[in-house]
Coordinates of C-alpha atoms in Angstrom, one line a residue:
Chain K
M236 CA -5.2 -22.2 13.1
S237 CA -7.0 -24.4 10.3
D238 CA -8.8 -21.6 8.3
Y239 CA -5.9 -20.9 6.7
N240 CA -3.2 -22.1 4.7
F241 CA 0.3 -22.7 6.4
A242 CA 1.7 -20.0 5.9
Y243 CA -1.1 -17.1 5.5
L244 CA -0.5 -17.5 1.9
D245 CA -2.4 -19.6 -0.4
E246 CA 0.9 -22.4 -2.0
Q247 CA -0.3 -20.6 -6.0
T248 CA 0.9 -17.3 -4.0
K249 CA 3.7 -18.5 -2.0
R250 CA 4.9 -20.5 -5.8
M251 CA 4.8 -16.8 -7.4
I252 CA 6.6 -15.3 -4.7
R253 CA 8.9 -18.2 -4.9
R254 CA 9.6 -16.7 -8.4
A255 CA 10.1 -13.4 -7.9
I256 CA 13.6 -14.3 -5.0
L257 CA 14.8 -16.7 -7.3
K258 CA 14.4 -14.3 -10.3
G259 CA 16.5 -11.9 -7.2
V260 CA 18.8 -14.6 -6.6
A261 CA 19.9 -14.7 -10.1
V262 CA 20.1 -10.8 -10.3
P263 CA 21.3 -9.2 -7.1
G264 CA 20.1 -5.7 -6.5
Y265 CA 17.4 -6.0 -9.3
Q266 CA 13.7 -5.3 -8.2
V267 CA 11.7 -7.7 -9.3
P268 CA 8.3 -6.7 -9.9
F269 CA 5.4 -9.6 -8.1
A270 CA 1.7 -9.2 -7.2
S271 CA 1.6 -8.8 -4.2
R272 CA -2.0 -9.6 -1.9
E273 CA -3.3 -7.5 0.2
M274 CA -2.1 -8.6 3.9
P275 CA -4.3 -9.5 7.0
M276 CA -1.6 -5.9 8.5
P277 CA -1.3 -2.5 6.4
Y278 CA 0.6 -1.7 3.8
G279 CA 3.6 -0.1 5.0
W280 CA 3.7 -2.2 8.6
G281 CA 6.0 -4.9 6.4
T282 CA 3.5 -6.5 4.2
G283 CA 6.3 -7.3 1.5
G284 CA 8.3 -9.3 4.6
V285 CA 5.7 -11.2 5.4
Q286 CA 4.9 -11.6 2.5
V287 CA 8.5 -13.4 2.1
T288 CA 9.1 -14.6 5.3
A289 CA 5.6 -17.0 4.3
A290 CA 7.1 -17.5 1.5
C291 CA 10.0 -19.6 2.5
L292 CA 8.5 -20.8 6.3
M293 CA 8.9 -24.3 6.2
P294 CA 7.2 -25.7 9.6
S295 CA 10.8 -27.1 10.9
D296 CA 11.4 -23.4 11.0
R297 CA 12.8 -20.6 13.7
L298 CA 11.8 -17.8 13.0
K299 CA 12.6 -14.2 15.3
V300 CA 11.2 -11.0 14.1
I301 CA 12.6 -7.8 15.4
D302 CA 12.1 -4.3 14.5
Q303 CA 14.5 -1.7 15.5
G304 CA 16.8 -4.4 16.7
A305 CA 14.7 -5.8 19.3
D306 CA 12.5 -8.3 19.6
D307 CA 9.7 -6.9 21.6
T308 CA 8.5 -3.9 20.3
T309 CA 5.0 -3.8 19.2
N310 CA 5.2 -4.5 15.3
A311 CA 7.9 -7.3 16.0
V312 CA 5.4 -9.1 18.5
S313 CA 2.9 -8.3 15.8
I314 CA 4.5 -10.1 13.2
R315 CA 6.1 -13.1 15.4
R316 CA 2.1 -13.9 16.7
F317 CA 1.3 -13.4 13.3
F318 CA 3.6 -16.4 12.3
Q319 CA 2.5 -18.5 15.6
R320 CA -0.9 -18.7 15.0
T321 CA -1.2 -19.3 11.3
A322 CA 2.7 -21.6 10.6
D323 CA 2.8 -22.8 14.7
V324 CA 6.7 -22.5 13.9
A325 CA 8.8 -22.3 16.5
V326 CA 10.6 -18.7 18.1
T327 CA 13.3 -17.3 19.3
S328 CA 14.8 -13.8 19.5
H329 CA 17.9 -15.0 19.9
T330 CA 20.6 -13.8 17.1
H331 CA 22.3 -17.2 16.7
E332 CA 19.0 -19.8 16.7
A333 CA 17.2 -18.4 13.9
T334 CA 16.6 -20.1 10.4
L335 CA 14.9 -17.3 9.3
I336 CA 14.9 -13.7 10.4
Q337 CA 11.9 -10.9 9.9
T338 CA 13.7 -7.2 10.2
R339 CA 12.1 -3.9 9.8
H340 CA 15.4 -1.2 9.9
R341 CA 18.1 -3.7 11.4
I342 CA 20.5 -6.3 10.8
P343 CA 21.6 -7.9 14.2
E344 CA 25.0 -7.3 15.5
A345 CA 26.0 -11.2 15.5
P346 CA 27.1 -12.2 12.2
L347 CA 25.0 -14.6 10.5
R348 CA 26.2 -18.0 9.4
E349 CA 25.3 -20.0 6.5
G350 CA 21.7 -21.8 6.0
Q351 CA 20.1 -18.5 7.9
I352 CA 17.8 -15.8 6.2
L353 CA 17.6 -12.7 6.2
V354 CA 14.0 -10.7 4.8
Y355 CA 14.7 -7.2 5.6
Q356 CA 10.8 -5.1 5.1
V357 CA 10.9 -2.3 3.0
P358 CA 9.3 0.7 2.3
I359 CA 10.4 2.5 -0.5
P360 CA 12.5 -0.3 -2.4
E361 CA 13.6 2.4 -5.7
P362 CA 16.5 4.0 -4.4
L363 CA 17.3 7.1 -7.0
R364 CA 12.9 7.8 -6.5
F365 CA 14.3 10.7 -4.8
L366 CA 15.3 11.7 -7.1
E367 CA 12.9 10.6 -9.7
P368 CA 9.5 10.2 -8.9
R369 CA 8.4 8.3 -12.1
E370 CA 8.8 4.3 -12.2
T371 CA 9.1 4.2 -15.8
E372 CA 12.0 6.4 -15.5
T373 CA 13.2 4.3 -12.8
R374 CA 13.3 1.7 -14.4
R375 CA 15.0 2.5 -17.6
M376 CA 17.7 4.6 -15.5
H377 CA 18.8 0.6 -13.4
A378 CA 18.5 -1.2 -17.0
L379 CA 21.2 1.4 -18.5
E380 CA 22.8 1.6 -15.1
D381 CA 22.4 5.3 -15.1
Y382 CA 23.3 6.5 -11.9
G383 CA 25.0 9.7 -12.9
L384 CA 21.6 11.6 -11.0
M385 CA 22.9 9.3 -7.7
H386 CA 26.2 10.5 -7.9
V387 CA 25.3 14.6 -8.1
K388 CA 23.1 14.1 -5.2
L389 CA 25.6 12.9 -3.2
Y390 CA 28.2 14.8 -4.5
E391 CA 25.9 18.3 -3.6
D392 CA 25.9 17.1 0.1
I393 CA 30.0 16.9 -0.2
A394 CA 29.8 20.2 -2.0
R395 CA 26.6 21.2 0.4
N396 CA 27.3 20.0 3.7
G397 CA 31.0 18.8 3.3
T398 CA 29.6 15.4 4.5
I399 CA 26.8 12.8 2.5
A400 CA 24.0 13.8 4.4
T401 CA 22.7 9.9 4.4
S402 CA 22.8 8.6 7.7
Y403 CA 19.9 5.8 7.0
A404 CA 19.0 3.9 3.6
Y405 CA 22.2 4.0 2.7
P406 CA 22.5 3.2 -1.5
V407 CA 25.2 0.6 -2.2
M408 CA 26.1 -1.1 -5.7
V409 CA 25.1 -4.3 -5.5
A410 CA 27.4 -7.6 -7.3
G411 CA 29.4 -4.4 -9.0
R412 CA 25.6 -4.0 -11.4
Y413 CA 23.0 -2.5 -9.6
V414 CA 22.5 0.5 -7.2
M415 CA 20.3 -0.8 -4.3
D416 CA 18.1 0.5 -1.6
P417 CA 19.2 -1.2 1.4
S418 CA 15.7 -0.4 3.3
P419 CA 16.5 2.6 6.2
I420 CA 18.7 0.4 8.3
P421 CA 21.4 3.5 9.6
K422 CA 24.7 2.9 7.9
F423 CA 26.4 1.3 10.2
D424 CA 24.7 -1.9 9.2
N425 CA 25.8 -1.5 6.6
P426 CA 29.0 -3.1 5.8
K427 CA 27.5 -5.8 7.2
L428 CA 25.2 -6.3 3.9
S429 CA 28.4 -7.2 2.1
G430 CA 29.6 -11.1 2.0
S431 CA 27.3 -12.4 4.2
P432 CA 27.1 -16.3 4.4
A433 CA 23.3 -15.1 5.2
L434 CA 20.2 -14.7 2.5
Q435 CA 19.4 -11.9 2.1
L436 CA 16.4 -10.9 0.7
F437 CA 13.8 -7.8 0.8
G438 CA 10.1 -7.8 0.6
A439 CA 8.7 -4.5 -0.6
G440 CA 4.6 -5.0 -0.3
R441 CA 2.9 -2.1 -1.1
E442 CA 6.0 -0.8 -3.8
Q443 CA 5.0 -5.0 -5.0
R444 CA 9.6 -5.4 -5.7
I445 CA 11.1 -8.1 -4.4
Y446 CA 15.5 -7.8 -4.5
A447 CA 18.1 -10.0 -3.3
V448 CA 21.7 -10.0 -2.5
P449 CA 22.7 -13.5 -2.5
P450 CA 25.7 -15.3 0.2
Y451 CA 29.3 -14.0 -0.5
T452 CA 27.8 -11.2 -2.6
G453 CA 29.9 -8.6 -2.7
V454 CA 27.8 -5.0 -1.5
V455 CA 29.9 -1.5 -1.7
S456 CA 28.5 1.6 -0.1
L457 CA 28.8 4.9 -2.8
D458 CA 31.3 6.8 -2.0
F459 CA 34.1 9.2 -3.7
E460 CA 38.5 8.6 -3.1
D461 CA 38.5 12.0 -1.7
H462 CA 34.9 11.0 0.6
P463 CA 34.9 7.6 2.0
F464 CA 32.2 6.5 3.0
E465 CA 32.0 5.5 7.2
A466 CA 29.7 3.7 8.7
S467 CA 28.7 6.2 12.1
K468 CA 27.3 5.5 15.3
A469 CA 26.5 7.8 18.4
P470 CA 30.1 7.8 20.1
H471 CA 29.4 6.6 23.4
A472 CA 29.5 2.4 25.2
C473 CA 26.3 0.8 25.9
D474 CA 25.3 1.6 29.5
L475 CA 22.9 -1.6 30.0
C476 CA 26.3 -3.9 29.3
G477 CA 29.8 -1.5 27.6
D478 CA 29.6 -3.2 24.4
D479 CA 31.9 0.4 22.1
G480 CA 30.9 -1.3 18.9
S481 CA 27.4 -1.8 18.5
Y482 CA 24.7 0.3 16.8
L483 CA 22.4 3.2 20.1
D484 CA 19.5 4.1 20.6
E485 CA 19.6 7.1 23.1
V486 CA 17.1 7.4 25.3
I487 CA 16.3 10.1 27.6
T488 CA 15.9 9.6 31.5
D489 CA 14.4 13.1 32.3
D490 CA 13.6 16.5 31.4
R491 CA 17.0 18.1 32.5
G492 CA 19.3 16.5 29.3
G493 CA 20.0 13.5 31.0
R494 CA 20.1 10.3 28.3
M495 CA 21.9 7.2 28.4
F496 CA 22.9 5.4 25.7
V497 CA 21.7 1.8 25.1
C498 CA 21.8 -1.3 22.8
S499 CA 19.4 -1.3 20.2
D500 CA 19.7 -5.2 19.5
T501 CA 17.9 -6.4 22.4
D502 CA 19.8 -9.8 22.2
H503 CA 23.2 -8.6 21.8
C504 CA 22.6 -6.7 25.1
D505 CA 21.2 -9.5 26.9
C506 CA 23.6 -11.8 26.1
R507 CA 27.0 -9.6 27.2
Q508 CA 25.1 -8.9 30.5
K509 CA 24.7 -12.7 30.9
A510 CA 28.1 -13.6 30.0
G511 CA 28.5 -10.5 32.8
H512 CA 29.5 -7.3 30.8
R513 CA 28.6 -3.8 32.9
G514 CA 27.7 -0.7 31.1
R515 CA 28.6 2.5 33.1
L516 CA 24.4 2.7 34.8
A517 CA 24.3 -1.2 34.8
M518 CA 22.9 -2.2 38.3
P519 CA 23.1 -5.6 39.9
E520 CA 19.9 -5.7 40.5
T521 CA 18.4 -4.8 37.3
V522 CA 20.3 -8.4 34.7
Q523 CA 19.0 -11.6 36.2
Chain J
M507 CA 16.6 3.9 35.3
Y508 CA 15.6 2.3 32.6
V509 CA 15.4 -0.9 31.7
A510 CA 15.1 -2.9 28.3
V511 CA 11.7 -2.3 27.7
K512 CA 9.1 -5.5 28.1
G513 CA 5.7 -5.6 27.5
G514 CA 5.2 -5.3 24.4
E515 CA 2.7 -8.4 23.8
Q516 CA 0.7 -7.6 26.9
A517 CA 0.3 -3.8 25.9
I518 CA -0.9 -4.7 22.3
D519 CA -4.1 -7.4 24.4
N520 CA -4.7 -4.7 26.8
A521 CA -5.0 -2.4 23.2
H522 CA -7.2 -4.9 21.5
A523 CA -9.6 -5.1 24.4
F524 CA -9.4 -1.3 25.3
L525 CA -10.6 -1.3 20.9
A526 CA -13.8 -4.0 21.3
E527 CA -15.2 -2.5 24.3
E528 CA -15.3 0.9 22.4
R529 CA -16.5 -0.1 19.4
R530 CA -19.7 -1.3 21.6
G531 CA -20.0 1.6 23.2
D532 CA -22.6 2.1 25.5
P533 CA -23.9 -1.3 26.7
A534 CA -26.9 0.4 27.7
V535 CA -27.0 1.5 24.2
A536 CA -28.8 -0.8 22.0
E537 CA -26.3 -3.0 19.5
L538 CA -26.4 -2.5 15.9
S539 CA -26.9 -5.9 13.5
I540 CA -25.7 -6.8 10.5
D541 CA -29.3 -6.1 8.6
Q542 CA -29.6 -2.5 10.3
I543 CA -26.4 -1.8 8.7
R544 CA -27.1 -3.3 5.9
E545 CA -30.6 -1.9 5.2
Q546 CA -30.6 1.6 6.9
L547 CA -26.6 2.2 5.8
S548 CA -26.7 1.2 3.0
L549 CA -24.6 3.6 1.1
A550 CA -21.3 2.9 3.5
V551 CA -22.3 -0.7 2.0
N552 CA -22.2 0.3 -0.8
R553 CA -19.0 1.6 -1.2
V554 CA -17.0 -0.3 1.1
M555 CA -18.1 -2.9 -1.7
A556 CA -16.8 -1.4 -4.4
E557 CA -13.2 -0.2 -2.8
G558 CA -13.7 -3.7 -1.4
S559 CA -13.7 -4.9 -4.4
L560 CA -15.6 -7.9 -2.5
Y561 CA -19.9 -7.3 -3.0
D562 CA -21.1 -8.9 -0.2
P563 CA -23.8 -6.4 1.4
D564 CA -23.5 -8.8 4.4
L565 CA -19.6 -8.9 5.1
A566 CA -19.3 -5.2 3.9
A567 CA -21.8 -4.5 6.8
L568 CA -20.0 -6.9 9.0
A569 CA -16.6 -4.8 8.6
I570 CA -18.4 -1.4 9.0
K571 CA -19.7 -2.3 12.0
Q572 CA -16.3 -3.8 13.0
A573 CA -14.4 -0.9 13.1
R574 CA -16.6 1.1 14.4
G575 CA -17.7 2.9 11.1
D576 CA -14.1 3.9 9.8
M577 CA -14.9 3.5 6.3
I578 CA -11.5 2.4 4.7
E579 CA -10.6 0.2 8.2
A580 CA -14.1 -1.5 6.8
I581 CA -12.9 -1.9 3.1
F582 CA -9.3 -3.0 4.0
L583 CA -10.9 -5.8 6.3
I584 CA -12.7 -7.0 3.4
R585 CA -9.8 -6.4 0.9
A586 CA -7.9 -8.3 3.5
Y587 CA -10.6 -11.1 3.2
R588 CA -11.2 -11.3 -0.5
T589 CA -6.9 -12.5 -1.5
T590 CA -7.6 -15.8 1.1
L591 CA -10.9 -16.7 -1.1
P592 CA -10.1 -19.0 -4.1
R593 CA -10.3 -17.8 -7.2
L594 CA -13.8 -20.7 -9.1
G595 CA -14.0 -18.8 -12.4
Q596 CA -14.5 -15.9 -14.2
S597 CA -17.7 -14.1 -15.2
R598 CA -19.2 -13.0 -18.6
P599 CA -19.1 -9.2 -19.0
I600 CA -22.0 -8.9 -17.3
D601 CA -24.7 -6.1 -19.8
T602 CA -25.3 -3.3 -18.1
G603 CA -27.5 -2.0 -21.8
A604 CA -30.2 -5.2 -19.5
M605 CA -30.0 -4.0 -16.2
A606 CA -33.2 -3.7 -14.4
A607 CA -32.7 0.0 -13.6
I608 CA -33.9 1.9 -10.3
R609 CA -32.4 5.0 -11.6
R610 CA -31.5 6.3 -15.7
V611 CA -31.3 9.8 -15.8
S612 CA -29.4 11.3 -18.7
A613 CA -28.5 15.7 -18.9
T614 CA -27.7 15.7 -23.1
Y615 CA -31.5 14.3 -23.3
K616 CA -34.5 16.1 -22.3
D617 CA -36.5 12.8 -22.9
L618 CA -35.4 9.9 -24.4
P619 CA -36.2 6.0 -25.5
G620 CA -37.0 4.6 -21.9
G621 CA -37.2 8.0 -19.8
Q622 CA -35.8 9.6 -17.2
V623 CA -36.4 7.6 -14.0
L624 CA -35.4 9.9 -10.6
G625 CA -35.1 7.2 -8.2
P626 CA -33.6 7.0 -4.7
T627 CA -32.0 10.1 -5.2
F628 CA -31.0 12.9 -3.0
D629 CA -30.8 15.1 -5.7
Y630 CA -33.6 17.4 -5.2
T631 CA -33.9 16.9 -1.6
H632 CA -33.0 20.1 1.0
R633 CA -30.7 19.7 2.9
L634 CA -32.3 19.9 6.1
I635 CA -32.4 17.9 9.3
D636 CA -35.3 16.0 9.3
F637 CA -35.9 16.0 13.3
A638 CA -38.7 13.5 12.7
L639 CA -36.3 10.6 12.2
M640 CA -34.8 10.9 15.7
A641 CA -38.3 9.3 16.5
D642 CA -39.2 5.7 15.1
G643 CA -41.5 6.4 12.8
E644 CA -44.1 4.4 10.4
A645 CA -41.9 3.0 7.6
P646 CA -42.0 5.9 5.0
Q647 CA -43.7 3.7 2.0
A648 CA -42.7 5.0 -1.9
P649 CA -45.7 5.3 -4.8
T650 CA -44.9 1.9 -7.0
A651 CA -44.9 2.1 -10.9
A652 CA -44.5 -1.2 -13.0
P653 CA -40.6 -1.9 -13.8
H654 CA -39.1 -1.0 -17.1
G655 CA -38.0 -2.9 -19.0
A656 CA -33.7 -3.2 -21.3
M657 CA -33.9 0.5 -22.5
P658 CA -31.1 1.7 -24.9
R659 CA -28.2 3.4 -24.3
V660 CA -27.5 7.3 -25.4
S661 CA -23.4 6.2 -26.2
G662 CA -25.8 4.0 -28.5
L663 CA -27.8 6.1 -29.8
L664 CA -25.2 8.6 -31.1
D665 CA -23.2 5.4 -32.0
A666 CA -25.8 5.3 -34.7
E667 CA -25.4 8.4 -36.2
G668 CA -21.8 7.9 -36.4
L669 CA -21.4 11.4 -33.2
V670 CA -19.4 9.5 -31.0
E671 CA -15.7 6.9 -30.7
A672 CA -16.4 4.1 -32.0
E673 CA -15.6 1.3 -28.5
P674 CA -13.0 -0.6 -30.3
F675 CA -14.0 -4.3 -29.9
S676 CA -11.8 -6.4 -28.3
N677 CA -11.3 -9.8 -26.7
T678 CA -8.0 -9.9 -25.1
E679 CA -8.1 -10.7 -21.5
P680 CA -7.9 -7.5 -19.2
P681 CA -4.6 -7.8 -17.1
D682 CA -5.7 -9.0 -13.2
L683 CA -4.9 -5.9 -10.9
T684 CA -5.0 -8.2 -8.0
R685 CA -3.2 -11.3 -9.8
T686 CA -0.7 -9.2 -11.3
P687 CA 1.6 -6.1 -10.5
M688 CA 0.7 -2.6 -11.7
E689 CA 2.6 -2.4 -15.5
L690 CA 3.3 1.0 -16.5
P691 CA 2.1 2.7 -18.7
A692 CA -1.2 0.9 -18.3
N693 CA -4.5 0.0 -20.9
R694 CA -7.3 0.9 -20.6
A695 CA -8.1 -1.8 -18.5
L696 CA -6.2 -1.9 -16.5
R697 CA -6.7 1.4 -15.6
L698 CA -10.8 1.2 -15.0
Q699 CA -9.7 -1.5 -13.0
A700 CA -7.5 0.4 -10.6
L701 CA -10.0 3.8 -10.7
A702 CA -13.0 1.2 -9.7
R703 CA -11.3 0.2 -6.5
G704 CA -10.1 3.4 -6.1
D705 CA -10.5 5.8 -3.3
E706 CA -13.7 7.7 -3.7
G707 CA -12.8 11.2 -2.4
F708 CA -9.1 11.2 -3.9
L709 CA -11.6 9.9 -7.6
L710 CA -13.4 13.2 -7.0
S711 CA -10.9 15.7 -5.9
L712 CA -9.0 14.4 -9.8
A713 CA -12.5 15.3 -11.3
Y714 CA -13.5 18.2 -10.2
S715 CA -9.5 19.2 -10.4
S716 CA -10.9 18.2 -14.5
Q717 CA -13.7 20.5 -14.4
R718 CA -12.2 23.7 -13.4
G719 CA -9.3 24.1 -15.6
F720 CA -6.5 21.2 -14.6
G721 CA -6.7 19.4 -17.9
R722 CA -10.2 20.5 -18.6
T723 CA -12.5 17.3 -19.7
H724 CA -15.7 19.3 -21.2
P725 CA -18.0 16.7 -19.6
F726 CA -21.7 16.1 -20.1
V727 CA -23.5 12.9 -18.3
G728 CA -24.3 11.3 -21.6
E729 CA -26.4 9.0 -18.9
L730 CA -26.6 7.4 -15.4
R731 CA -28.0 4.0 -14.3
I732 CA -28.1 2.5 -11.6
G733 CA -29.3 -1.3 -10.7
E734 CA -29.4 -4.9 -11.0
V735 CA -27.7 -7.0 -13.8
M736 CA -27.4 -10.7 -13.9
V737 CA -23.7 -12.1 -13.1
E738 CA -23.4 -14.9 -15.3
L739 CA -20.5 -17.8 -15.6
D740 CA -19.7 -21.0 -18.0
I741 CA -19.1 -24.1 -17.1
P742 CA -17.4 -26.0 -18.9
E743 CA -18.6 -28.8 -18.1
L744 CA -21.6 -27.7 -19.1
G745 CA -21.1 -25.9 -22.9
F746 CA -23.4 -23.2 -21.7
S747 CA -23.1 -19.5 -19.0
V748 CA -26.0 -19.9 -15.8
E749 CA -26.7 -16.7 -14.0
I750 CA -25.2 -17.6 -10.6
G751 CA -26.7 -13.9 -9.2
A752 CA -28.1 -10.0 -9.5
I753 CA -25.7 -7.4 -8.5
T754 CA -26.9 -3.3 -8.4
V755 CA -24.1 -1.5 -10.1
T756 CA -23.9 1.8 -10.8
E757 CA -22.4 3.3 -14.6
C758 CA -22.0 6.4 -16.0
E759 CA -21.0 7.5 -19.6
T760 CA -19.3 10.8 -20.4
V761 CA -19.4 11.9 -23.0
N762 CA -17.2 15.0 -23.9
Q763 CA -16.4 17.3 -26.9
F764 CA -13.5 16.0 -29.3
N765 CA -11.9 18.6 -32.2
G766 CA -10.9 15.7 -34.3
S767 CA -7.4 14.6 -34.7
K768 CA -5.5 13.8 -37.6
T769 CA -6.6 10.5 -38.1
Q770 CA -10.8 11.1 -36.7
P771 CA -13.7 13.5 -37.3
P772 CA -15.1 16.1 -35.3
Q773 CA -16.4 13.7 -31.9
F774 CA -17.7 13.2 -29.5
T775 CA -15.1 11.2 -26.8
R776 CA -16.1 8.4 -24.2
G777 CA -15.4 8.5 -20.2
Y778 CA -16.4 5.0 -18.5
G779 CA -16.9 4.4 -15.3
L780 CA -19.3 1.7 -13.0
V781 CA -18.8 1.2 -9.0
F782 CA -20.4 -2.2 -7.4
G783 CA -23.9 -0.5 -5.8
Q784 CA -25.2 3.0 -5.6
S785 CA -22.3 5.1 -5.8
E786 CA -23.3 8.2 -8.6
R787 CA -19.8 10.6 -7.0
K788 CA -17.8 7.6 -7.9
A789 CA -19.1 6.2 -11.1
I790 CA -19.1 10.1 -11.6
S791 CA -16.0 11.4 -11.0
M792 CA -14.3 8.3 -12.5
S793 CA -15.4 8.3 -16.0
L794 CA -14.1 11.7 -15.7
V795 CA -10.4 10.5 -14.9
D796 CA -10.9 8.2 -17.1
R797 CA -11.5 10.3 -20.2
A798 CA -8.5 13.0 -19.7
L799 CA -6.4 9.8 -19.2
R800 CA -6.8 9.0 -22.5
W801 CA -5.0 12.2 -23.6
E802 CA -2.5 10.6 -25.3
E803 CA -4.8 8.4 -27.2
L804 CA -6.8 10.7 -28.8
G805 CA -3.7 12.8 -29.6
E806 CA -4.5 15.8 -27.1
E807 CA -1.9 18.4 -25.1
D808 CA -0.5 16.9 -22.3
T809 CA -1.2 20.0 -20.1
G810 CA 0.6 18.8 -17.1
A811 CA -2.6 18.7 -14.6
P812 CA -2.8 16.2 -12.1
V813 CA -5.2 14.4 -13.9
Q814 CA -3.7 13.3 -17.6
D815 CA -0.9 11.6 -15.4
A816 CA -1.5 8.2 -15.6
E817 CA 1.2 6.6 -13.2
F818 CA 0.2 9.7 -10.1
V819 CA -2.9 8.8 -10.3
L820 CA -2.9 4.7 -10.4
M821 CA -0.1 5.0 -7.5
H822 CA -1.4 7.0 -5.9
A823 CA -6.2 5.9 -6.5
D824 CA -5.7 3.4 -3.5
N825 CA -6.5 3.8 -0.2
I826 CA -5.8 0.1 1.3
Q827 CA -1.9 1.1 0.2
A828 CA -1.6 5.1 0.8
T829 CA -3.8 4.9 4.4
G830 CA -1.1 2.2 5.5
F831 CA 2.1 3.8 4.3
L832 CA 1.0 6.9 5.4
E833 CA -0.1 5.6 9.0
H834 CA 3.0 3.3 9.0
I835 CA 5.5 6.9 10.2
K836 CA 4.0 6.4 13.5
L837 CA 5.2 3.3 14.4
P838 CA 9.1 2.9 15.9
H839 CA 11.8 4.7 13.5
Y840 CA 14.2 5.6 17.0
V841 CA 17.2 3.6 14.8
D842 CA 16.8 6.6 11.5
F843 CA 16.1 8.9 14.2
Q844 CA 18.9 8.5 16.5
S845 CA 21.1 8.1 12.8
E846 CA 19.9 11.6 12.3
L847 CA 20.6 13.0 15.4
E848 CA 24.4 11.7 15.0
L849 CA 24.3 13.6 12.1
V850 CA 22.7 16.3 12.5
R851 CA 25.5 17.0 15.7
Q852 CA 27.8 15.6 13.7
M853 CA 27.5 19.1 11.1
R854 CA 26.5 21.1 13.1
A855 CA 30.3 21.0 15.3
G856 CA 31.7 21.4 11.4
A857 CA 29.5 24.0 11.0
S858 CA 30.8 26.0 14.9
E859 CA 34.5 24.8 14.0
H860 CA 34.1 26.5 10.7
Q861 CA 32.3 29.9 12.2
E862 CA 35.3 29.5 14.2
A863 CA 37.8 29.2 12.4
A864 CA 36.8 31.7 10.1
P865 CA 38.3 35.5 11.2

């Protein structure tokens, strides 16, 4: 595709985005404003992640795109195709083969390694947004490390419900300084944010923000001593591959309450099935 | 039996093919040409150019065709195209005072130099469906008149008397909304940029709310003019500017009452609207919203009205941002929903244990 520059964005724009990324890496968890461009896909559909990916991609990269943990959900397909068309990069569905992974709502089950980049699509980058709608106010709160409001919110959750009633986009503290929204990943994934050998980049296109968690950075999910953070998932094993440690999707199989649980990370599940693992409902003929 | 869902790629291809077929409609009906859209749906073309921030009637017409008449989708196509264009230079400020106006009305003076020129307006039409348009008729012909020369601006007439606030002269380069992230508080130049590409419906409702008392602005349309203006570009190699073309714009200046403040004597104040093409509703709305947003610099009271809240107005005026984020909730959210399911189940289990334990 010769009509557009490599990976769609022009080099000046990529340079502007790379500067924002570098600033984000230098100040982990800090939301760096950047001049987000209109992309040929709608705001809210991953334009921030797409711009970060475009700025990071090299012709030698191998790209993996997932949405809800799966490589074949429609929006993941659409974004992967976009980069195949505009950057002609190699693609893969295997986590360990990818050099750059763009994700929406999940962190892959397989541990990441040094040299990999994980790009998150972020809808609302501001963890304080639903406590304080004004950007002018929340920026001041971050500057002053004024996170009392967040702790009061978590405390009120416990007072009302006996538990912190946040199950995804669970707020974290990065490198002991900035409270950060990890994007709407389930809190099950939160522990994987911390100390990861991979570079984690977060792009919010509509809100014009980029932030980062550099490799081997400490990321702590907010909690209280007497109510410690707990990564939770459905109390089942995958019905296809039998894994009882991966995050599960619940699939309704009939209208009489029948349901099954399957890995949300499709690559993880495929690899396990190929290795001979079988879940409760796996049929030999469904596995190649 | 569920087997991991596959086939997203094929489904997308088929959906696109279906969309293309639906866009064309009944093949027995003649296909719309871009020329037809540009010439006969010109106000739609104007809106797409205005909110798409790109003055190109042919491209806007094509976008309307491709978008099946969905205006926001067409605006989106234009915006996405426009970001890929190189920036060759910056034009000089256009001179709307030198406009060749096809329409110019003032609500503040019965007559004024240059006169009232109604032009092609719906204003005094009776909104009766014209069934004759269902049949192809002869092209209508309007009487013609000699073109007007430059007309003085109403605000200039008031200015000569010192009755309207002076527009502070500034040579500072205005911020560019498309090249730098929006920073708040935003100055007036940045606010006007955001309003000029903002959603017509959103601005209309905000302006209307200010008329009904949510942040009252007491506006009169000092002047509304529509017509062609020349666009000039400075050519550094030549040392002078050259005209590179003409664009049609709608300009509205409202005149608002102002009681004066500690530093200012009582005088009229201004609201300003400027929009690509013939877009009166948008230009008037924009000038009302602009004026309402100026409450702070004019020392007026913050009544808490939405239209006075710059962050609220500016962060929500862009329909491309709004529609994208709104519609993204139809994307898969299985993972988040699953985590909510678990949480609700866990909380319900906790609640029922608690009830059973109670005497």
